[in-house]
CSV table of C-alpha atoms in Angstrom, one decimal:
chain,number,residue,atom,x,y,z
A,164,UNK,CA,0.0,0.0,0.0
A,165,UNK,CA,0.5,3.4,-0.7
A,166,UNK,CA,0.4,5.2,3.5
A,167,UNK,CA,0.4,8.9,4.0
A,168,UNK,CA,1.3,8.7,8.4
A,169,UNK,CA,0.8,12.3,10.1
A,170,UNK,CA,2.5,11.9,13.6
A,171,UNK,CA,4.8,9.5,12.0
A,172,UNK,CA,7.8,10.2,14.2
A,173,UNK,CA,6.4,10.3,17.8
A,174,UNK,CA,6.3,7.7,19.8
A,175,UNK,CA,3.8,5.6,18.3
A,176,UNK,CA,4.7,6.9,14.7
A,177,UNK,CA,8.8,6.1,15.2
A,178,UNK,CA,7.5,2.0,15.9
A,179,UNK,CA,4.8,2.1,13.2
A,180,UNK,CA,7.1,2.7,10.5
A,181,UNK,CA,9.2,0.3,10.4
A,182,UNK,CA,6.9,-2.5,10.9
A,183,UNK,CA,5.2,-1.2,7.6
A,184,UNK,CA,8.4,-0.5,5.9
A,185,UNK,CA,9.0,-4.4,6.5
A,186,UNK,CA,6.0,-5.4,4.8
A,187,UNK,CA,6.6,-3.7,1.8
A,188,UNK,CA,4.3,-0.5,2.2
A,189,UNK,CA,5.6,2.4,0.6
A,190,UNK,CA,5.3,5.6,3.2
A,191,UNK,CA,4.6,9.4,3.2
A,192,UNK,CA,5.5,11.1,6.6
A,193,UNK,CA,4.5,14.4,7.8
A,194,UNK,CA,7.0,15.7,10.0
A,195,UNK,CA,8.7,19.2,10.9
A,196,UNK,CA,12.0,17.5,10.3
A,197,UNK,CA,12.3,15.9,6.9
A,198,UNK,CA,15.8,15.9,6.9
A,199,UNK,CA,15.9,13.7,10.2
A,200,UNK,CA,13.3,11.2,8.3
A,201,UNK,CA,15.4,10.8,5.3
A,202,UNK,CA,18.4,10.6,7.3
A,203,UNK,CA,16.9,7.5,9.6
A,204,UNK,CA,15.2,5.7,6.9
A,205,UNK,CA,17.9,6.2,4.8
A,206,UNK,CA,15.2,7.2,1.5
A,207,UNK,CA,12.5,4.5,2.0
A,208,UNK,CA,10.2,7.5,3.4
A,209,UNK,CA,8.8,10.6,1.9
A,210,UNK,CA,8.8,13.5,4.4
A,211,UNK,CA,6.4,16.1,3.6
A,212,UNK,CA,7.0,19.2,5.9
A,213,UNK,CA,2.9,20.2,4.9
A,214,UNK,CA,0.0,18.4,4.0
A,215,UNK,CA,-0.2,21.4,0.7
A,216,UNK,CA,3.1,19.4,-0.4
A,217,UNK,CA,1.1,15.9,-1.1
A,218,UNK,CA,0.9,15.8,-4.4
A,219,UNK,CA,-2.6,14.7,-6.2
A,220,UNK,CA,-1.2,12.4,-8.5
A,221,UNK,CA,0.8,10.6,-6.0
A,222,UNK,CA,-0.7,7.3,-5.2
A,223,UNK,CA,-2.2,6.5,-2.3
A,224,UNK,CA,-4.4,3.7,-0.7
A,225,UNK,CA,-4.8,4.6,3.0
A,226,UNK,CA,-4.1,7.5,6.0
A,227,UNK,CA,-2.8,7.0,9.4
A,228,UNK,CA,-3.5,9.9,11.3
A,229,UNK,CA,-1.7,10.2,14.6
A,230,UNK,CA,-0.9,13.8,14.7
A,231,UNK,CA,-1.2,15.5,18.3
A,232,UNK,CA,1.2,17.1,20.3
A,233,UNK,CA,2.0,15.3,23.6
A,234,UNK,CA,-0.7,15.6,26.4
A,235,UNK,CA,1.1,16.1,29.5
A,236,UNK,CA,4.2,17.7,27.7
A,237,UNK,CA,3.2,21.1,29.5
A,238,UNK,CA,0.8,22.1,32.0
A,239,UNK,CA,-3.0,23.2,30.5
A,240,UNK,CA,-2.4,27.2,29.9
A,241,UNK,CA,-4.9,28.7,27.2
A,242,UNK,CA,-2.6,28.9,25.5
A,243,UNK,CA,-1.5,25.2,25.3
A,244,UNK,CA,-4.8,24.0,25.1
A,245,UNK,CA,-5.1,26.3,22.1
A,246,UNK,CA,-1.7,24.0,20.7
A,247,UNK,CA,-3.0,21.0,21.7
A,248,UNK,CA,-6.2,21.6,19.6
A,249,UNK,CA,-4.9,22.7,16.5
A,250,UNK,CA,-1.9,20.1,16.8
A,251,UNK,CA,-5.2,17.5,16.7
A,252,UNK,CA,-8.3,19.3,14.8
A,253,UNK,CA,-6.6,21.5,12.5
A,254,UNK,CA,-4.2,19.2,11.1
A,255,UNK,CA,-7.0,16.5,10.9
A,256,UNK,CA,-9.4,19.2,9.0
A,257,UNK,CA,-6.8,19.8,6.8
A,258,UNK,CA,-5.8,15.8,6.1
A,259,UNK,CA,-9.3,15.9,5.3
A,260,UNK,CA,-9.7,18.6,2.9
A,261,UNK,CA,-6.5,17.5,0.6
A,262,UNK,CA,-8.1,13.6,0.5
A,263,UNK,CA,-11.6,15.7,-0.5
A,264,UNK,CA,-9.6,17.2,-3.3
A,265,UNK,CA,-8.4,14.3,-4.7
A,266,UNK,CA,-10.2,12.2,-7.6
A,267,UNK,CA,-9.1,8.9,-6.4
A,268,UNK,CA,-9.2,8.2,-2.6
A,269,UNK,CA,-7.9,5.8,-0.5
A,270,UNK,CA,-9.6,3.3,0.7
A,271,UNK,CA,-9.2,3.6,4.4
A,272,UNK,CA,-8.2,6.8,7.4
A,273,UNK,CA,-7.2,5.3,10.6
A,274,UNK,CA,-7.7,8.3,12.9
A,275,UNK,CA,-6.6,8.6,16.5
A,276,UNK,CA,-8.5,9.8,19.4
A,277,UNK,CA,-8.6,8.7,23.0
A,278,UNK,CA,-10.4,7.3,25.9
A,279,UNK,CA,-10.3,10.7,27.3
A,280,UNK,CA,-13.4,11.5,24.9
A,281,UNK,CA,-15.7,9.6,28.4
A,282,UNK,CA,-14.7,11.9,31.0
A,283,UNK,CA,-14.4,11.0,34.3
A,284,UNK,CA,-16.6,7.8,34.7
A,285,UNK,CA,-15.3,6.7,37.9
A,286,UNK,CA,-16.0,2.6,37.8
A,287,UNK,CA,-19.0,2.8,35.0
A,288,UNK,CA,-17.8,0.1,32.3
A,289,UNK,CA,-17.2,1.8,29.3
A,290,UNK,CA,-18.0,0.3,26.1
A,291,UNK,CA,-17.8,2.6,23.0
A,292,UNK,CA,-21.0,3.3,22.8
A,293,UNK,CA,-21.3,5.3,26.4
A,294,UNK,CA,-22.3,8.7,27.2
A,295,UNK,CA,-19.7,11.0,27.7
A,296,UNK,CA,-18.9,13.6,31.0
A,297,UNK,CA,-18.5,16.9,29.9
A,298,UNK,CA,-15.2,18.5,30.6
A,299,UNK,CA,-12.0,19.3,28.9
A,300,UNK,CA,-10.8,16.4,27.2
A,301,UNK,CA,-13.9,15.4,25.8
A,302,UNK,CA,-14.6,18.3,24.3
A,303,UNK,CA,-11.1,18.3,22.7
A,304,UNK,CA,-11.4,14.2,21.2
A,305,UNK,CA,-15.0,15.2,20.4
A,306,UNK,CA,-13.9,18.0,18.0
A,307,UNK,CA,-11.1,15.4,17.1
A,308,UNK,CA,-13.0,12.8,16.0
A,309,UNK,CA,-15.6,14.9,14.2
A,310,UNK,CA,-13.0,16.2,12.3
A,311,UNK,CA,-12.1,12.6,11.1
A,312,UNK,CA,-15.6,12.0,10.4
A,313,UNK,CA,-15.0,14.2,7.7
A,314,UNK,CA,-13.2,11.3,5.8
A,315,UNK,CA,-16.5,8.8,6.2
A,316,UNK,CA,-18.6,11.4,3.9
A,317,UNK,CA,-16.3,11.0,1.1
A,318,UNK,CA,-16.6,7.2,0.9
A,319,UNK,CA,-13.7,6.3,2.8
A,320,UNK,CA,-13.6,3.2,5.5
A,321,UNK,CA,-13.0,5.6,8.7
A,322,UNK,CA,-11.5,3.7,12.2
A,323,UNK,CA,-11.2,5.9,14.9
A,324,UNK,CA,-9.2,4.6,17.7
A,325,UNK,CA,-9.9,5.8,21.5
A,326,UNK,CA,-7.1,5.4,23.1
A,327,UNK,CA,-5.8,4.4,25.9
A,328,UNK,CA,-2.7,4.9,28.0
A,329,UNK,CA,0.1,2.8,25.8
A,330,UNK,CA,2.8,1.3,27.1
A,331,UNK,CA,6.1,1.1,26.0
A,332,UNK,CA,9.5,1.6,26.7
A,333,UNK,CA,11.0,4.2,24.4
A,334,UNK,CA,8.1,6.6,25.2
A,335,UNK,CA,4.5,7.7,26.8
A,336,UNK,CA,3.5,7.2,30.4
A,337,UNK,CA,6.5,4.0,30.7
A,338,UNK,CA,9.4,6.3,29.9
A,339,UNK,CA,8.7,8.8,32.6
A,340,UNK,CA,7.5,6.4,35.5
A,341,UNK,CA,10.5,3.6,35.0
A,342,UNK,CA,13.5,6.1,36.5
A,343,UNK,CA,11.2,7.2,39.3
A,344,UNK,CA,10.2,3.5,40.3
A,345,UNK,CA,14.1,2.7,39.7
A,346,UNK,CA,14.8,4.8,42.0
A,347,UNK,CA,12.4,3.5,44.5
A,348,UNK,CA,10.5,6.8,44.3
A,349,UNK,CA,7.3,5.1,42.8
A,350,UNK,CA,3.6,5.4,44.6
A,351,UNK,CA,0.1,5.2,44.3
A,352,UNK,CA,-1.6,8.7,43.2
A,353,UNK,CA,-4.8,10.3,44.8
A,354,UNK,CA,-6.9,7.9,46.0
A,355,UNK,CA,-5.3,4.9,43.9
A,356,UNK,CA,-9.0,3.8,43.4
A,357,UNK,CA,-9.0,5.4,39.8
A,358,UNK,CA,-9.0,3.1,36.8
A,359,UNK,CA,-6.1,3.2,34.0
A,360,UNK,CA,-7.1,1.7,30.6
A,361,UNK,CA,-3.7,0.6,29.0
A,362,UNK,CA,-2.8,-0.8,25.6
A,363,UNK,CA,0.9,-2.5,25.4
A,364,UNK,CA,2.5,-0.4,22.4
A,365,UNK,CA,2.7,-3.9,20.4
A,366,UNK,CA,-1.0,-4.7,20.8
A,367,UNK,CA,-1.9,-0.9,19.0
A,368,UNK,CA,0.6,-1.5,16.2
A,369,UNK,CA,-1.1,-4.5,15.8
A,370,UNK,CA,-4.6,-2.9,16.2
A,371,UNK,CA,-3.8,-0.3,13.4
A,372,UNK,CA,-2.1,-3.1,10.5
A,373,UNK,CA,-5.7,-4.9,11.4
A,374,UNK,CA,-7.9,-2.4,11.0
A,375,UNK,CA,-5.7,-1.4,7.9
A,376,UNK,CA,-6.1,-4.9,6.3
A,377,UNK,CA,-9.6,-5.4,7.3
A,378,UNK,CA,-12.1,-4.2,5.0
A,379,UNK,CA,-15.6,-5.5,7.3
A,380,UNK,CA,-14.5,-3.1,10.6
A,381,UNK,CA,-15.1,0.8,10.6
A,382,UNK,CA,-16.4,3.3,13.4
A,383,UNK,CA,-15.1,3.4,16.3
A,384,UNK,CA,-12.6,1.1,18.4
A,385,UNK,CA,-11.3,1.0,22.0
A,386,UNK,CA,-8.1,0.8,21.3
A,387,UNK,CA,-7.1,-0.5,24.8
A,388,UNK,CA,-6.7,-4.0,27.1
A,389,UNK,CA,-9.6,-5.9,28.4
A,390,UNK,CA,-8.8,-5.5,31.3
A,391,UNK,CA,-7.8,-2.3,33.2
A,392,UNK,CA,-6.6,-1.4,36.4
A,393,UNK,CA,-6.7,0.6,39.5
A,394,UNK,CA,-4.2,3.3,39.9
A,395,UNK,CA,-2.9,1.1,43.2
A,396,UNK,CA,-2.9,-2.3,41.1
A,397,UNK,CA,-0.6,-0.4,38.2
A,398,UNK,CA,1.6,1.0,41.3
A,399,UNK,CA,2.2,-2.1,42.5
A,400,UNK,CA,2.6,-4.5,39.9
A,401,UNK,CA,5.1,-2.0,37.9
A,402,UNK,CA,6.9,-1.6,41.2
A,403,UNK,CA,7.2,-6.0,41.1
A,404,UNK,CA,8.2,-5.8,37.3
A,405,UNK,CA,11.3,-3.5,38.7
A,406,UNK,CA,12.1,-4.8,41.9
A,407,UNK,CA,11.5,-1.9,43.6
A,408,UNK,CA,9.5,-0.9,46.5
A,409,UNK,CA,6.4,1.6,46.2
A,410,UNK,CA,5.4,2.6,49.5
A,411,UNK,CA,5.3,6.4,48.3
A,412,UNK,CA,1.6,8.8,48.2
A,413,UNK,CA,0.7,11.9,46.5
A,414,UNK,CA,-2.4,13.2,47.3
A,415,UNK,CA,-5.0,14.1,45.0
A,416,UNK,CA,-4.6,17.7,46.3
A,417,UNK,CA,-0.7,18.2,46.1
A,418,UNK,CA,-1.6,17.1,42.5
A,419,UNK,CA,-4.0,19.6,42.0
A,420,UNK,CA,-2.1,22.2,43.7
A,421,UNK,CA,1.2,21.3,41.2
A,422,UNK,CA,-0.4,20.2,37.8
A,423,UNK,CA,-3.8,22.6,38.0
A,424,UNK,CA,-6.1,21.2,35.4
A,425,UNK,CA,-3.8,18.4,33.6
A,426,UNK,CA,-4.0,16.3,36.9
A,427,UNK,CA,-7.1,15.1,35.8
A,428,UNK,CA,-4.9,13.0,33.2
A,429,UNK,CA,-3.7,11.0,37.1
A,430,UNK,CA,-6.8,11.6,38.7
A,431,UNK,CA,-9.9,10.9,36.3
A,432,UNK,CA,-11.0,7.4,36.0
A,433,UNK,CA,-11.7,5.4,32.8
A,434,UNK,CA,-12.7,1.6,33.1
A,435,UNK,CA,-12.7,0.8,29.2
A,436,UNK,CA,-12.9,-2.1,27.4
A,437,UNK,CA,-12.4,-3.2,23.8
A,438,UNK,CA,-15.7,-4.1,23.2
A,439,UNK,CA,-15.5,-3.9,19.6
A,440,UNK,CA,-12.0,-5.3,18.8
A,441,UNK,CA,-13.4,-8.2,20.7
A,442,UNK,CA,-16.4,-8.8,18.5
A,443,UNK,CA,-13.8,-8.6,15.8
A,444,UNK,CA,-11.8,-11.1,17.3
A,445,UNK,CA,-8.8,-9.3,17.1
A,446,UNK,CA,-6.1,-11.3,19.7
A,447,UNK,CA,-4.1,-9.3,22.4
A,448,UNK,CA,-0.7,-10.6,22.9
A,449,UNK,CA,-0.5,-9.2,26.3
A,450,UNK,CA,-3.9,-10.6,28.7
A,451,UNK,CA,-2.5,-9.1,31.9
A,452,UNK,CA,-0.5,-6.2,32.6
A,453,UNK,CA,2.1,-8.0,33.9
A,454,UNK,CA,2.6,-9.8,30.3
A,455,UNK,CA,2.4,-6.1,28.9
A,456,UNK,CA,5.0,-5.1,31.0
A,457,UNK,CA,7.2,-7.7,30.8
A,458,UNK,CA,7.3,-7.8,27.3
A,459,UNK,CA,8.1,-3.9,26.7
A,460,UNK,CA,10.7,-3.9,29.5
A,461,UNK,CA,12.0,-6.7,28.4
Protein backbone atom coordinates (compact mmCIF):
# COMPACT_ATOMS: atom_id res chain seq x y z
CA UNK A 1 0.00 0.00 0.00
CA UNK A 2 0.54 3.37 -0.69
CA UNK A 3 0.40 5.20 3.52
CA UNK A 4 0.44 8.85 3.99
CA UNK A 5 1.28 8.71 8.43
CA UNK A 6 0.79 12.29 10.12
CA UNK A 7 2.48 11.92 13.58
CA UNK A 8 4.76 9.55 12.02
CA UNK A 9 7.82 10.17 14.16
CA UNK A 10 6.40 10.25 17.83
CA UNK A 11 6.34 7.74 19.80
CA UNK A 12 3.84 5.60 18.27
CA UNK A 13 4.70 6.88 14.75
CA UNK A 14 8.78 6.06 15.24
CA UNK A 15 7.48 2.04 15.93
CA UNK A 16 4.83 2.06 13.22
CA UNK A 17 7.09 2.71 10.46
CA UNK A 18 9.24 0.31 10.38
CA UNK A 19 6.91 -2.55 10.94
CA UNK A 20 5.17 -1.16 7.56
CA UNK A 21 8.39 -0.53 5.88
CA UNK A 22 9.01 -4.41 6.50
CA UNK A 23 5.97 -5.41 4.84
CA UNK A 24 6.61 -3.73 1.82
CA UNK A 25 4.27 -0.46 2.23
CA UNK A 26 5.61 2.35 0.61
CA UNK A 27 5.32 5.59 3.20
CA UNK A 28 4.59 9.39 3.16
CA UNK A 29 5.55 11.10 6.57
CA UNK A 30 4.46 14.43 7.76
CA UNK A 31 6.95 15.74 9.98
CA UNK A 32 8.69 19.17 10.93
CA UNK A 33 11.97 17.52 10.32
CA UNK A 34 12.31 15.88 6.88
CA UNK A 35 15.79 15.87 6.93
CA UNK A 36 15.85 13.74 10.20
CA UNK A 37 13.31 11.23 8.33
CA UNK A 38 15.45 10.78 5.28
CA UNK A 39 18.45 10.59 7.26
CA UNK A 40 16.88 7.49 9.65
CA UNK A 41 15.21 5.75 6.91
CA UNK A 42 17.93 6.22 4.82
CA UNK A 43 15.21 7.17 1.46
CA UNK A 44 12.52 4.54 1.99
CA UNK A 45 10.18 7.51 3.41
CA UNK A 46 8.81 10.62 1.95
CA UNK A 47 8.79 13.50 4.44
CA UNK A 48 6.40 16.07 3.62
CA UNK A 49 7.02 19.20 5.88
CA UNK A 50 2.92 20.15 4.87
CA UNK A 51 -0.02 18.43 3.96
CA UNK A 52 -0.21 21.40 0.72
CA UNK A 53 3.12 19.40 -0.40
CA UNK A 54 1.08 15.91 -1.08
CA UNK A 55 0.86 15.76 -4.38
CA UNK A 56 -2.55 14.74 -6.21
CA UNK A 57 -1.19 12.38 -8.50
CA UNK A 58 0.79 10.63 -5.96
CA UNK A 59 -0.75 7.28 -5.21
CA UNK A 60 -2.23 6.48 -2.28
CA UNK A 61 -4.37 3.75 -0.67
CA UNK A 62 -4.76 4.63 3.05
CA UNK A 63 -4.10 7.55 6.00
CA UNK A 64 -2.81 7.02 9.42
CA UNK A 65 -3.51 9.91 11.25
CA UNK A 66 -1.72 10.24 14.56
CA UNK A 67 -0.88 13.85 14.66
CA UNK A 68 -1.17 15.45 18.29
CA UNK A 69 1.21 17.13 20.35
CA UNK A 70 2.00 15.33 23.57
CA UNK A 71 -0.72 15.64 26.44
CA UNK A 72 1.12 16.09 29.49
CA UNK A 73 4.20 17.68 27.74
CA UNK A 74 3.18 21.14 29.52
CA UNK A 75 0.77 22.10 32.03
CA UNK A 76 -3.03 23.18 30.48
CA UNK A 77 -2.36 27.16 29.92
CA UNK A 78 -4.92 28.68 27.17
CA UNK A 79 -2.61 28.94 25.54
CA UNK A 80 -1.45 25.22 25.29
CA UNK A 81 -4.84 24.04 25.07
CA UNK A 82 -5.14 26.26 22.12
CA UNK A 83 -1.67 24.00 20.71
CA UNK A 84 -3.05 21.00 21.68
CA UNK A 85 -6.24 21.60 19.61
CA UNK A 86 -4.94 22.74 16.55
CA UNK A 87 -1.91 20.12 16.81
CA UNK A 88 -5.22 17.48 16.71
CA UNK A 89 -8.34 19.29 14.82
CA UNK A 90 -6.57 21.53 12.52
CA UNK A 91 -4.17 19.18 11.10
CA UNK A 92 -7.04 16.47 10.90
CA UNK A 93 -9.45 19.21 8.97
CA UNK A 94 -6.83 19.77 6.75
CA UNK A 95 -5.79 15.85 6.09
CA UNK A 96 -9.32 15.89 5.27
CA UNK A 97 -9.72 18.63 2.88
CA UNK A 98 -6.51 17.49 0.61
CA UNK A 99 -8.15 13.63 0.49
CA UNK A 100 -11.65 15.68 -0.45
CA UNK A 101 -9.56 17.20 -3.31
CA UNK A 102 -8.42 14.34 -4.67
CA UNK A 103 -10.19 12.19 -7.57
CA UNK A 104 -9.06 8.88 -6.35
CA UNK A 105 -9.22 8.16 -2.57
CA UNK A 106 -7.93 5.82 -0.52
CA UNK A 107 -9.60 3.26 0.70
CA UNK A 108 -9.21 3.56 4.43
CA UNK A 109 -8.24 6.80 7.38
CA UNK A 110 -7.19 5.28 10.57
CA UNK A 111 -7.72 8.25 12.93
CA UNK A 112 -6.61 8.59 16.46
CA UNK A 113 -8.55 9.84 19.43
CA UNK A 114 -8.62 8.68 23.01
CA UNK A 115 -10.38 7.29 25.87
CA UNK A 116 -10.31 10.74 27.26
CA UNK A 117 -13.43 11.45 24.88
CA UNK A 118 -15.69 9.62 28.38
CA UNK A 119 -14.70 11.92 30.98
CA UNK A 120 -14.44 11.05 34.34
CA UNK A 121 -16.55 7.81 34.69
CA UNK A 122 -15.35 6.71 37.91
CA UNK A 123 -16.02 2.60 37.85
CA UNK A 124 -19.00 2.77 35.04
CA UNK A 125 -17.83 0.08 32.31
CA UNK A 126 -17.20 1.81 29.28
CA UNK A 127 -17.96 0.33 26.06
CA UNK A 128 -17.76 2.58 22.97
CA UNK A 129 -21.04 3.34 22.79
CA UNK A 130 -21.26 5.33 26.40
CA UNK A 131 -22.29 8.70 27.22
CA UNK A 132 -19.71 10.97 27.65
CA UNK A 133 -18.92 13.61 31.00
CA UNK A 134 -18.54 16.94 29.85
CA UNK A 135 -15.19 18.47 30.64
CA UNK A 136 -11.99 19.29 28.94
CA UNK A 137 -10.85 16.36 27.24
CA UNK A 138 -13.85 15.39 25.82
CA UNK A 139 -14.55 18.35 24.26
CA UNK A 140 -11.07 18.34 22.68
CA UNK A 141 -11.39 14.19 21.19
CA UNK A 142 -15.01 15.24 20.43
CA UNK A 143 -13.87 18.03 17.98
CA UNK A 144 -11.09 15.43 17.05
CA UNK A 145 -13.02 12.80 16.03
CA UNK A 146 -15.62 14.92 14.22
CA UNK A 147 -12.98 16.20 12.29
CA UNK A 148 -12.05 12.59 11.13
CA UNK A 149 -15.56 12.04 10.43
CA UNK A 150 -15.03 14.15 7.71
CA UNK A 151 -13.21 11.29 5.81
CA UNK A 152 -16.49 8.83 6.25
CA UNK A 153 -18.62 11.44 3.87
CA UNK A 154 -16.31 11.04 1.06
CA UNK A 155 -16.57 7.18 0.93
CA UNK A 156 -13.68 6.34 2.84
CA UNK A 157 -13.55 3.20 5.47
CA UNK A 158 -13.00 5.56 8.70
CA UNK A 159 -11.52 3.68 12.19
CA UNK A 160 -11.23 5.85 14.88
CA UNK A 161 -9.24 4.64 17.72
CA UNK A 162 -9.88 5.80 21.47
CA UNK A 163 -7.10 5.35 23.12
CA UNK A 164 -5.83 4.37 25.93
CA UNK A 165 -2.65 4.89 27.99
CA UNK A 166 0.14 2.79 25.78
CA UNK A 167 2.85 1.29 27.14
CA UNK A 168 6.12 1.13 26.02
CA UNK A 169 9.55 1.56 26.69
CA UNK A 170 11.00 4.18 24.37
CA UNK A 171 8.10 6.61 25.24
CA UNK A 172 4.48 7.74 26.82
CA UNK A 173 3.52 7.15 30.45
CA UNK A 174 6.50 4.03 30.73
CA UNK A 175 9.43 6.34 29.86
CA UNK A 176 8.66 8.77 32.57
CA UNK A 177 7.54 6.42 35.45
CA UNK A 178 10.49 3.64 35.03
CA UNK A 179 13.47 6.08 36.45
CA UNK A 180 11.15 7.17 39.28
CA UNK A 181 10.19 3.49 40.31
CA UNK A 182 14.15 2.74 39.67
CA UNK A 183 14.83 4.82 42.00
CA UNK A 184 12.44 3.49 44.53
CA UNK A 185 10.51 6.84 44.28
CA UNK A 186 7.26 5.11 42.80
CA UNK A 187 3.64 5.39 44.64
CA UNK A 188 0.08 5.21 44.30
CA UNK A 189 -1.59 8.74 43.19
CA UNK A 190 -4.83 10.29 44.82
CA UNK A 191 -6.88 7.86 46.01
CA UNK A 192 -5.29 4.87 43.88
CA UNK A 193 -8.97 3.84 43.41
CA UNK A 194 -8.99 5.36 39.76
CA UNK A 195 -9.01 3.10 36.84
CA UNK A 196 -6.13 3.24 33.99
CA UNK A 197 -7.13 1.72 30.64
CA UNK A 198 -3.75 0.58 28.98
CA UNK A 199 -2.84 -0.81 25.62
CA UNK A 200 0.86 -2.52 25.41
CA UNK A 201 2.51 -0.41 22.37
CA UNK A 202 2.69 -3.89 20.42
CA UNK A 203 -1.01 -4.73 20.80
CA UNK A 204 -1.94 -0.92 19.02
CA UNK A 205 0.64 -1.49 16.19
CA UNK A 206 -1.09 -4.50 15.84
CA UNK A 207 -4.60 -2.92 16.15
CA UNK A 208 -3.76 -0.28 13.45
CA UNK A 209 -2.13 -3.13 10.47
CA UNK A 210 -5.73 -4.88 11.36
CA UNK A 211 -7.89 -2.40 10.97
CA UNK A 212 -5.75 -1.38 7.88
CA UNK A 213 -6.11 -4.95 6.26
CA UNK A 214 -9.63 -5.44 7.33
CA UNK A 215 -12.08 -4.21 5.00
CA UNK A 216 -15.55 -5.50 7.27
CA UNK A 217 -14.47 -3.10 10.57
CA UNK A 218 -15.14 0.76 10.60
CA UNK A 219 -16.39 3.28 13.40
CA UNK A 220 -15.06 3.44 16.32
CA UNK A 221 -12.55 1.10 18.44
CA UNK A 222 -11.30 1.01 22.01
CA UNK A 223 -8.11 0.85 21.34
CA UNK A 224 -7.08 -0.55 24.82
CA UNK A 225 -6.71 -4.05 27.06
CA UNK A 226 -9.65 -5.91 28.44
CA UNK A 227 -8.76 -5.48 31.32
CA UNK A 228 -7.84 -2.26 33.21
CA UNK A 229 -6.62 -1.37 36.40
CA UNK A 230 -6.73 0.57 39.53
CA UNK A 231 -4.17 3.31 39.85
CA UNK A 232 -2.86 1.07 43.20
CA UNK A 233 -2.90 -2.28 41.09
CA UNK A 234 -0.63 -0.42 38.22
CA UNK A 235 1.62 1.02 41.28
CA UNK A 236 2.20 -2.08 42.55
CA UNK A 237 2.63 -4.48 39.87
CA UNK A 238 5.12 -2.01 37.92
CA UNK A 239 6.94 -1.62 41.20
CA UNK A 240 7.22 -5.97 41.06
CA UNK A 241 8.21 -5.82 37.27
CA UNK A 242 11.34 -3.45 38.67
CA UNK A 243 12.08 -4.82 41.89
CA UNK A 244 11.54 -1.90 43.56
CA UNK A 245 9.46 -0.95 46.54
CA UNK A 246 6.44 1.64 46.16
CA UNK A 247 5.43 2.59 49.49
CA UNK A 248 5.25 6.45 48.34
CA UNK A 249 1.59 8.77 48.15
CA UNK A 250 0.68 11.89 46.52
CA UNK A 251 -2.43 13.17 47.30
CA UNK A 252 -5.01 14.13 45.04
CA UNK A 253 -4.58 17.71 46.33
CA UNK A 254 -0.69 18.20 46.11
CA UNK A 255 -1.56 17.13 42.49
CA UNK A 256 -4.03 19.62 41.98
CA UNK A 257 -2.12 22.17 43.73
CA UNK A 258 1.22 21.32 41.21
CA UNK A 259 -0.44 20.22 37.76
CA UNK A 260 -3.83 22.56 37.99
CA UNK A 261 -6.08 21.17 35.42
CA UNK A 262 -3.76 18.38 33.58
CA UNK A 263 -4.01 16.32 36.86
CA UNK A 264 -7.11 15.10 35.76
CA UNK A 265 -4.93 12.95 33.24
CA UNK A 266 -3.73 11.02 37.14
CA UNK A 267 -6.81 11.57 38.71
CA UNK A 268 -9.92 10.88 36.29
CA UNK A 269 -11.05 7.37 35.98
CA UNK A 270 -11.68 5.41 32.78
CA UNK A 271 -12.70 1.64 33.12
CA UNK A 272 -12.75 0.85 29.20
CA UNK A 273 -12.86 -2.13 27.38
CA UNK A 274 -12.37 -3.23 23.80
CA UNK A 275 -15.65 -4.09 23.19
CA UNK A 276 -15.52 -3.92 19.59
CA UNK A 277 -12.03 -5.25 18.81
CA UNK A 278 -13.39 -8.18 20.69
CA UNK A 279 -16.44 -8.84 18.47
CA UNK A 280 -13.76 -8.62 15.84
CA UNK A 281 -11.83 -11.10 17.26
CA UNK A 282 -8.78 -9.32 17.12
CA UNK A 283 -6.08 -11.33 19.68
CA UNK A 284 -4.15 -9.29 22.39
CA UNK A 285 -0.67 -10.56 22.93
CA UNK A 286 -0.55 -9.20 26.33
CA UNK A 287 -3.87 -10.59 28.71
CA UNK A 288 -2.47 -9.12 31.87
CA UNK A 289 -0.54 -6.18 32.61
CA UNK A 290 2.06 -7.99 33.95
CA UNK A 291 2.63 -9.81 30.30
CA UNK A 292 2.42 -6.07 28.94
CA UNK A 293 5.05 -5.11 30.98
CA UNK A 294 7.23 -7.67 30.85
CA UNK A 295 7.29 -7.83 27.30
CA UNK A 296 8.06 -3.86 26.66
CA UNK A 297 10.70 -3.89 29.54
CA UNK A 298 12.00 -6.74 28.37
Amino acid sequence: MHILITGGTGFIGSALCPQLLSEGHQLTVLTRHPEKVARRYEGRIRPIRSLTEFRPDWPLDAVINLAGEGIADRPWTATRKQQLHASRITVTEELVDILRRREKKPDVMISGSAIGWYGNQGDTVLEEGATPHDEFMHRLCQDWEHAAQGAGTLGIRLCILRTGVVLGRSGGMLKRLVPVFGLGLGGRLGSGEQWISWIALSDYLDIIRFLLNDSRQSGTFNATAPKPVSNSEFTAVLAQALGRPAFLHIPAAVLKLAMGEMSDLLLSSQRVVPSRLLEARFKFRSGSLEDALRNELG
